[in-house]
Tab-separated table of C-alpha atoms in Angstrom:
chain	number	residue	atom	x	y	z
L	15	UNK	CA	-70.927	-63.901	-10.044
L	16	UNK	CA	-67.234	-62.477	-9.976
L	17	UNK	CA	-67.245	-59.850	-7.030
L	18	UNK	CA	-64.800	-57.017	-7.917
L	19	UNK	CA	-63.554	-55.028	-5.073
L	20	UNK	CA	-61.543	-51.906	-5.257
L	21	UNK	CA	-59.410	-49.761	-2.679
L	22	UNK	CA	-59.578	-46.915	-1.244
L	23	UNK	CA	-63.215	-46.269	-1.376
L	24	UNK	CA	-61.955	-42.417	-0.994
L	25	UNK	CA	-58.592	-41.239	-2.259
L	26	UNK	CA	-58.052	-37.552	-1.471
L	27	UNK	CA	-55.335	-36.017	-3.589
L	28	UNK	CA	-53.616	-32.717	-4.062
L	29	UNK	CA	-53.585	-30.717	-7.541
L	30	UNK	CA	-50.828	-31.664	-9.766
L	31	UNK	CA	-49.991	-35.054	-7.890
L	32	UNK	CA	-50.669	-38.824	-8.773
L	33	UNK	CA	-53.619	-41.127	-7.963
L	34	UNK	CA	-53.819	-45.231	-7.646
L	35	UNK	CA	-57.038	-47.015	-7.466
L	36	UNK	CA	-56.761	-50.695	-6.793
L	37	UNK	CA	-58.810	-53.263	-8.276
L	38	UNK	CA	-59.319	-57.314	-7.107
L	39	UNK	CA	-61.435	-59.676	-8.587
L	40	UNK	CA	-63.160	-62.711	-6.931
L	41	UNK	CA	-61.576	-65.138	-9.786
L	42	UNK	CA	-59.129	-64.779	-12.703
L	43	UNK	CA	-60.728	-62.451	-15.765
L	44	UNK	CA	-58.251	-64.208	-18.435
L	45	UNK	CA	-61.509	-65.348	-20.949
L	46	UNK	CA	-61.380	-68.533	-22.504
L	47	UNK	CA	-60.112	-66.454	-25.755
L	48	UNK	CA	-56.975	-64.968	-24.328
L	49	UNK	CA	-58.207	-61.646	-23.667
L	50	UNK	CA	-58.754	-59.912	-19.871
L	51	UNK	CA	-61.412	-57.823	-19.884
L	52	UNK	CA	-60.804	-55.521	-17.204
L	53	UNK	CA	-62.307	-52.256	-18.054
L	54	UNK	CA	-62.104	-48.487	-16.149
L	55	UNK	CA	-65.176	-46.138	-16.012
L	56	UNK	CA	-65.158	-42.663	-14.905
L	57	UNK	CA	-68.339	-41.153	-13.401
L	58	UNK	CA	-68.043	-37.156	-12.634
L	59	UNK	CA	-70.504	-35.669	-10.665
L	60	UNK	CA	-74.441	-35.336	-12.262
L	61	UNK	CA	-73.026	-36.931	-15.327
L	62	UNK	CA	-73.093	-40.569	-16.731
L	63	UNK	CA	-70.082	-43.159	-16.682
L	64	UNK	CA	-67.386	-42.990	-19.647
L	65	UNK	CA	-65.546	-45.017	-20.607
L	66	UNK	CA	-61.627	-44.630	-20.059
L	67	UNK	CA	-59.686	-48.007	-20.523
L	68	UNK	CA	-60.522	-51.505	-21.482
L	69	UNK	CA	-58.813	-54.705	-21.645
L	70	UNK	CA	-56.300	-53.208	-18.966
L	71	UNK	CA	-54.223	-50.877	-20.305
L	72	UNK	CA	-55.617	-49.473	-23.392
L	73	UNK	CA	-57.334	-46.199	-23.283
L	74	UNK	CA	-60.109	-45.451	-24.972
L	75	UNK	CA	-61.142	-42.442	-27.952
L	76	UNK	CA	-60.065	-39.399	-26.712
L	77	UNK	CA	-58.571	-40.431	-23.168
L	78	UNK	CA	-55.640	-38.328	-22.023
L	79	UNK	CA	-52.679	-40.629	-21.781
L	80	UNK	CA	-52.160	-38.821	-18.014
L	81	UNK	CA	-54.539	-42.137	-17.378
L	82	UNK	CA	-52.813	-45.717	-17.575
L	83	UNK	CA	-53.618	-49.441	-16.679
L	84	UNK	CA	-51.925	-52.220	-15.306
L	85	UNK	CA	-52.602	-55.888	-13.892
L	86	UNK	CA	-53.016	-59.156	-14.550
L	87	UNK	CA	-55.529	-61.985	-13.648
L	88	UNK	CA	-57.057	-60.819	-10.369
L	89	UNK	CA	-55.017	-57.346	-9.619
L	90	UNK	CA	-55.243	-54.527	-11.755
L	91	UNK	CA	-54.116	-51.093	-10.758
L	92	UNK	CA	-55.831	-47.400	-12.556
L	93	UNK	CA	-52.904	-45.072	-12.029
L	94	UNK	CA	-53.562	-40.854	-12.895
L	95	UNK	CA	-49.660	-39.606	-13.131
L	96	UNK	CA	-51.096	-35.912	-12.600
L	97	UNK	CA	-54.464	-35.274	-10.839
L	98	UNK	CA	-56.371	-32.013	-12.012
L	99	UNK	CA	-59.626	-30.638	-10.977
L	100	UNK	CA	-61.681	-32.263	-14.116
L	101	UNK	CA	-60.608	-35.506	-12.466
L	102	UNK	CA	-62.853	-35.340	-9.749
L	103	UNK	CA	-65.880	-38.308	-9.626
L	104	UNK	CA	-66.115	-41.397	-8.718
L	105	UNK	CA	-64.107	-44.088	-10.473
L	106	UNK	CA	-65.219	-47.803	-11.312
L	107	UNK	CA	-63.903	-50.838	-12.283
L	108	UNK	CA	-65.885	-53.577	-14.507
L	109	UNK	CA	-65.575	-57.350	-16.104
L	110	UNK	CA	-66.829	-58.113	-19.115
L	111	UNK	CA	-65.101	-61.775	-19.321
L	112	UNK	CA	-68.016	-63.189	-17.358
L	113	UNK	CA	-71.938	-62.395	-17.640
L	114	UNK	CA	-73.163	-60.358	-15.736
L	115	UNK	CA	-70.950	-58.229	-15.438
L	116	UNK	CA	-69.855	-56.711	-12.392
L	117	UNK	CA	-68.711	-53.484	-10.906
L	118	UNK	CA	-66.375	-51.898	-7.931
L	119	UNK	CA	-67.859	-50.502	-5.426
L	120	UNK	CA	-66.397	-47.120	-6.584
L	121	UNK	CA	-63.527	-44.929	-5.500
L	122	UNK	CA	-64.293	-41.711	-5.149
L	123	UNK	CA	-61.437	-38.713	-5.974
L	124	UNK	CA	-61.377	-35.659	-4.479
L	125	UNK	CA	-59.244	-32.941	-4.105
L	126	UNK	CA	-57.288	-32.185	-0.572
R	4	UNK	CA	-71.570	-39.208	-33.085
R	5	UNK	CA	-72.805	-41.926	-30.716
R	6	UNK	CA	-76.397	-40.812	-28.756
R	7	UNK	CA	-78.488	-42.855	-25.928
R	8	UNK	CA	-81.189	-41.189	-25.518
R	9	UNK	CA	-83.734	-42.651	-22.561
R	10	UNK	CA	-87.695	-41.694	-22.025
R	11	UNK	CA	-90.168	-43.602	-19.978
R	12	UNK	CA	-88.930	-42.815	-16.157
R	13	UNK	CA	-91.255	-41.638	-13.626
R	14	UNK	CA	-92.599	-42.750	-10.487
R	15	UNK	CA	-94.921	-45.726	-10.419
R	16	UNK	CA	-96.310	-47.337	-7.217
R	17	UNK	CA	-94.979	-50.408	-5.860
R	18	UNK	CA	-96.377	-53.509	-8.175
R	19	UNK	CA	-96.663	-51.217	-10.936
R	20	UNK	CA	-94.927	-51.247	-14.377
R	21	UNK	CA	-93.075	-48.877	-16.165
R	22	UNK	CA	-91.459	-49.393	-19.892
R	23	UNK	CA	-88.045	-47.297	-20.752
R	24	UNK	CA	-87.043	-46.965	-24.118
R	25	UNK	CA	-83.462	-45.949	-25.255
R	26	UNK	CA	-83.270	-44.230	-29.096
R	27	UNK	CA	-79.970	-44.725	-30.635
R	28	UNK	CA	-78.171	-43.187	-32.996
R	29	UNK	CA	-75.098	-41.897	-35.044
R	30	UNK	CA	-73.808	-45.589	-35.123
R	31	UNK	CA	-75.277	-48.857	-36.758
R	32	UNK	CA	-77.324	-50.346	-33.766
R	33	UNK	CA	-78.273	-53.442	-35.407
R	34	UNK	CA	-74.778	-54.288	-35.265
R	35	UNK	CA	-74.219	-53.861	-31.676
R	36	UNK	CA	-75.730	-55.601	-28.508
R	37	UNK	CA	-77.101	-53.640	-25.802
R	38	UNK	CA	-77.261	-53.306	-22.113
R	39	UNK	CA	-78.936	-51.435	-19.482
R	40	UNK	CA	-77.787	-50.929	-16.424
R	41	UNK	CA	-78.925	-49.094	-13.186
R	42	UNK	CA	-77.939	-47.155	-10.393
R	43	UNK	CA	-79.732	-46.448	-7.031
R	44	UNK	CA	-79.798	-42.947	-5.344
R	45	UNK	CA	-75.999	-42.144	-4.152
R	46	UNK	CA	-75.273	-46.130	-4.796
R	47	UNK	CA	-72.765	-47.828	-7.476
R	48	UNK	CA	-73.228	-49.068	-11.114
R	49	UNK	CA	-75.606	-52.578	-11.236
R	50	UNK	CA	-75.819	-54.462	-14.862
R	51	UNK	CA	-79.278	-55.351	-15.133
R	52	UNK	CA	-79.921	-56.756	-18.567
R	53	UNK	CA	-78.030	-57.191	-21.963
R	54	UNK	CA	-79.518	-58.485	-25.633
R	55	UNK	CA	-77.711	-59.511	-28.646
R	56	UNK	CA	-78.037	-57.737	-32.075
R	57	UNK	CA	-80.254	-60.160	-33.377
R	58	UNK	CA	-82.477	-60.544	-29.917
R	59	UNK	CA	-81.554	-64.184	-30.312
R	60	UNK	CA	-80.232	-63.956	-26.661
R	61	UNK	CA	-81.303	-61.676	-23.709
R	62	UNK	CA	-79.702	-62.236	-19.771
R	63	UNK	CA	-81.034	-60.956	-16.861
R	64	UNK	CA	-79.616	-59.675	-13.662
R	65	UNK	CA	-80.741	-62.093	-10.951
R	66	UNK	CA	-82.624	-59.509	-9.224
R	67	UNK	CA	-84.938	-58.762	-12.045
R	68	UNK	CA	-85.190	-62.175	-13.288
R	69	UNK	CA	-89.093	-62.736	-14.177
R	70	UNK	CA	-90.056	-59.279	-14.001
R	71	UNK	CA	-87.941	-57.580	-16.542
R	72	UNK	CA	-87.939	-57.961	-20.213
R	73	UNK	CA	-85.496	-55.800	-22.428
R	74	UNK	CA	-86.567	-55.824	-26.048
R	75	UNK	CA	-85.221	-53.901	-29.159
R	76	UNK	CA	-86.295	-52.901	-32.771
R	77	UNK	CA	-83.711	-52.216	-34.821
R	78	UNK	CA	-86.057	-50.926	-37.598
R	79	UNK	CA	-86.444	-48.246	-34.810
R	80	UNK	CA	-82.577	-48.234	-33.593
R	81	UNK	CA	-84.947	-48.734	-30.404
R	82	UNK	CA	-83.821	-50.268	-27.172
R	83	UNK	CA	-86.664	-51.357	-24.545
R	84	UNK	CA	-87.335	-52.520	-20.899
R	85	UNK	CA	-90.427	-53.712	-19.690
R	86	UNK	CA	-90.507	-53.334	-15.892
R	87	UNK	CA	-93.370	-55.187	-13.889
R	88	UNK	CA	-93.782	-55.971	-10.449
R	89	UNK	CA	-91.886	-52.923	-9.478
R	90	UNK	CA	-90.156	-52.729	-5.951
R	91	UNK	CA	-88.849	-50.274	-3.917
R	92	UNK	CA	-85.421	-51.459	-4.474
R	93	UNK	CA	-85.440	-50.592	-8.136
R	94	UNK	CA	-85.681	-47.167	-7.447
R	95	UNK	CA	-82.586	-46.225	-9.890
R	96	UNK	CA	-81.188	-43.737	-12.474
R	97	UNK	CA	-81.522	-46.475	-16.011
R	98	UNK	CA	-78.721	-45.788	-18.149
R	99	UNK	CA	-78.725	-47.162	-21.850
R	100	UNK	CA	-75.392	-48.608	-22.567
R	101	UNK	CA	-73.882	-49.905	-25.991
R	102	UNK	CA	-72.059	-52.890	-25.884
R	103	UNK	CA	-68.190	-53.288	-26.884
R	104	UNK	CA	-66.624	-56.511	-27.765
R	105	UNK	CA	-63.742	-56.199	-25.649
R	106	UNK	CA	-64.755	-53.140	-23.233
R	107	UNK	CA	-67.993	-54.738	-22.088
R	108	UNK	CA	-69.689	-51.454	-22.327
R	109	UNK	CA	-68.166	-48.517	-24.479
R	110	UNK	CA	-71.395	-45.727	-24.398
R	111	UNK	CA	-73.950	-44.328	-22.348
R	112	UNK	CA	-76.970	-42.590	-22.325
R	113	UNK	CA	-77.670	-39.925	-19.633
R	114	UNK	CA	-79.811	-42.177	-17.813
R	115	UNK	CA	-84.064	-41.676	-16.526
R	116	UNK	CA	-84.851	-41.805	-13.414
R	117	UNK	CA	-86.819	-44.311	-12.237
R	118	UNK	CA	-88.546	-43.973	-8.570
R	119	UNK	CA	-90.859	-46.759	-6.953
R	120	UNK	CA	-92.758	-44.882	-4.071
R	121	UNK	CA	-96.775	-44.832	-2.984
């Protein structure tokens, strides 16, 4: 199974600033078809995850463009350029080149 | 609009079994495979089983390998898991989750709750 592992587990950030969660994967997530599919989810507290960007760096229906997504093979990188109190949760990287897929550990955001 | 609707949490004793069911709707869900995927009390997201739109293929999590069995009937738009020989370590919020050709997973349901406990 590809073990994804992000950093920090805990990012504590003041209103109105940016926020970088890290991302590494065990083994490259380039799929046999060309395609990388790293994927972000968003979890805020008591609710489900959502879905915010897949195959790196493109955001999904209705995600604020404040959220953006970079990397390549093993390293990806979730960047916020402006953190505001509706941002708070825990955030979670995903495959989906390789069943099953597989999950960060989480980063949770939260506001200094 | 896209809904995942889950029913069929509870608690069960250890050994027991327990079926969820997931009712979809606002999309075409015999068009899309599905997934469900679990998370224990205070713990991260773990995939635990996906099926294709057709049921022609279903993969399990090798935790719940042999004692799982997701099912679906898209007469229905119904998505199911049969859960038998229930453990203490699948005490988890279930969450319904649509599959997306290039996201993995693109929607969720808000999840039952699932608690394995004498």
């Amino acid at each position: 199974d590809i073990v994804m592992t992000q950093t920090p587990l805990s990012s504590p950030v003041t209103l109105g600033q940016p926020a970088s969660i890290s991302c590494k994967s065990s083994q490259s997530l380039v799929h046999s078809d060309g395609n990388t599919y790293l994927t972000w989810l968003q979890q805020r507290p008591g609710q489900p995850p959502r879905l915010l960007i897949y195959t790196i760096s493109n955001r999904f229906s209705g995600v604020p463009d404040k959220f953006s997504g970079s990397g390549a093979g093993t390293d990806f990188t979730l960047k916020i350029t402006r953190v505001e109190p509706e941002d708070v949760g825990i955030y979670y990287c995903m495959q989906a080149t390789q069943v099953p897929y597989t999950f960060g550990q989480g980063t949770k955001l939260e506001i200094k | 609009e896209v809904q995942l609707v889950e029913s069929g949490g509870g608690q069960v004793q250890p050994g027991g079994s327990l079926r969820l069911s997931c009712a979809a709707s606002g999309f075409t869900f015999a068009g899309y495979s599905m997934n469900w995927v679990r998370q224990a009390p205070g713990k991260g997201l773990e995939w635990v089983s996906s099926i294709t739109t057709s049921s022609f293929y279903a993969n399990y999590a090798d935790s719940v390998k042999g004692r799982f069995t997701i099912s679906r009937d898209n007469a229905e738009n119904s998505l199911y898991l049969q859960m038998n020989s229930l453990r203490a370590e699948d005490t988890a919020v279930y969450y319904c989750a649509r599959d997306h050709d290039t996201a993995g997973i693109d929607y969720w349901g808000q999840g039952t709750l699932v608690t394995v406990s004498s």
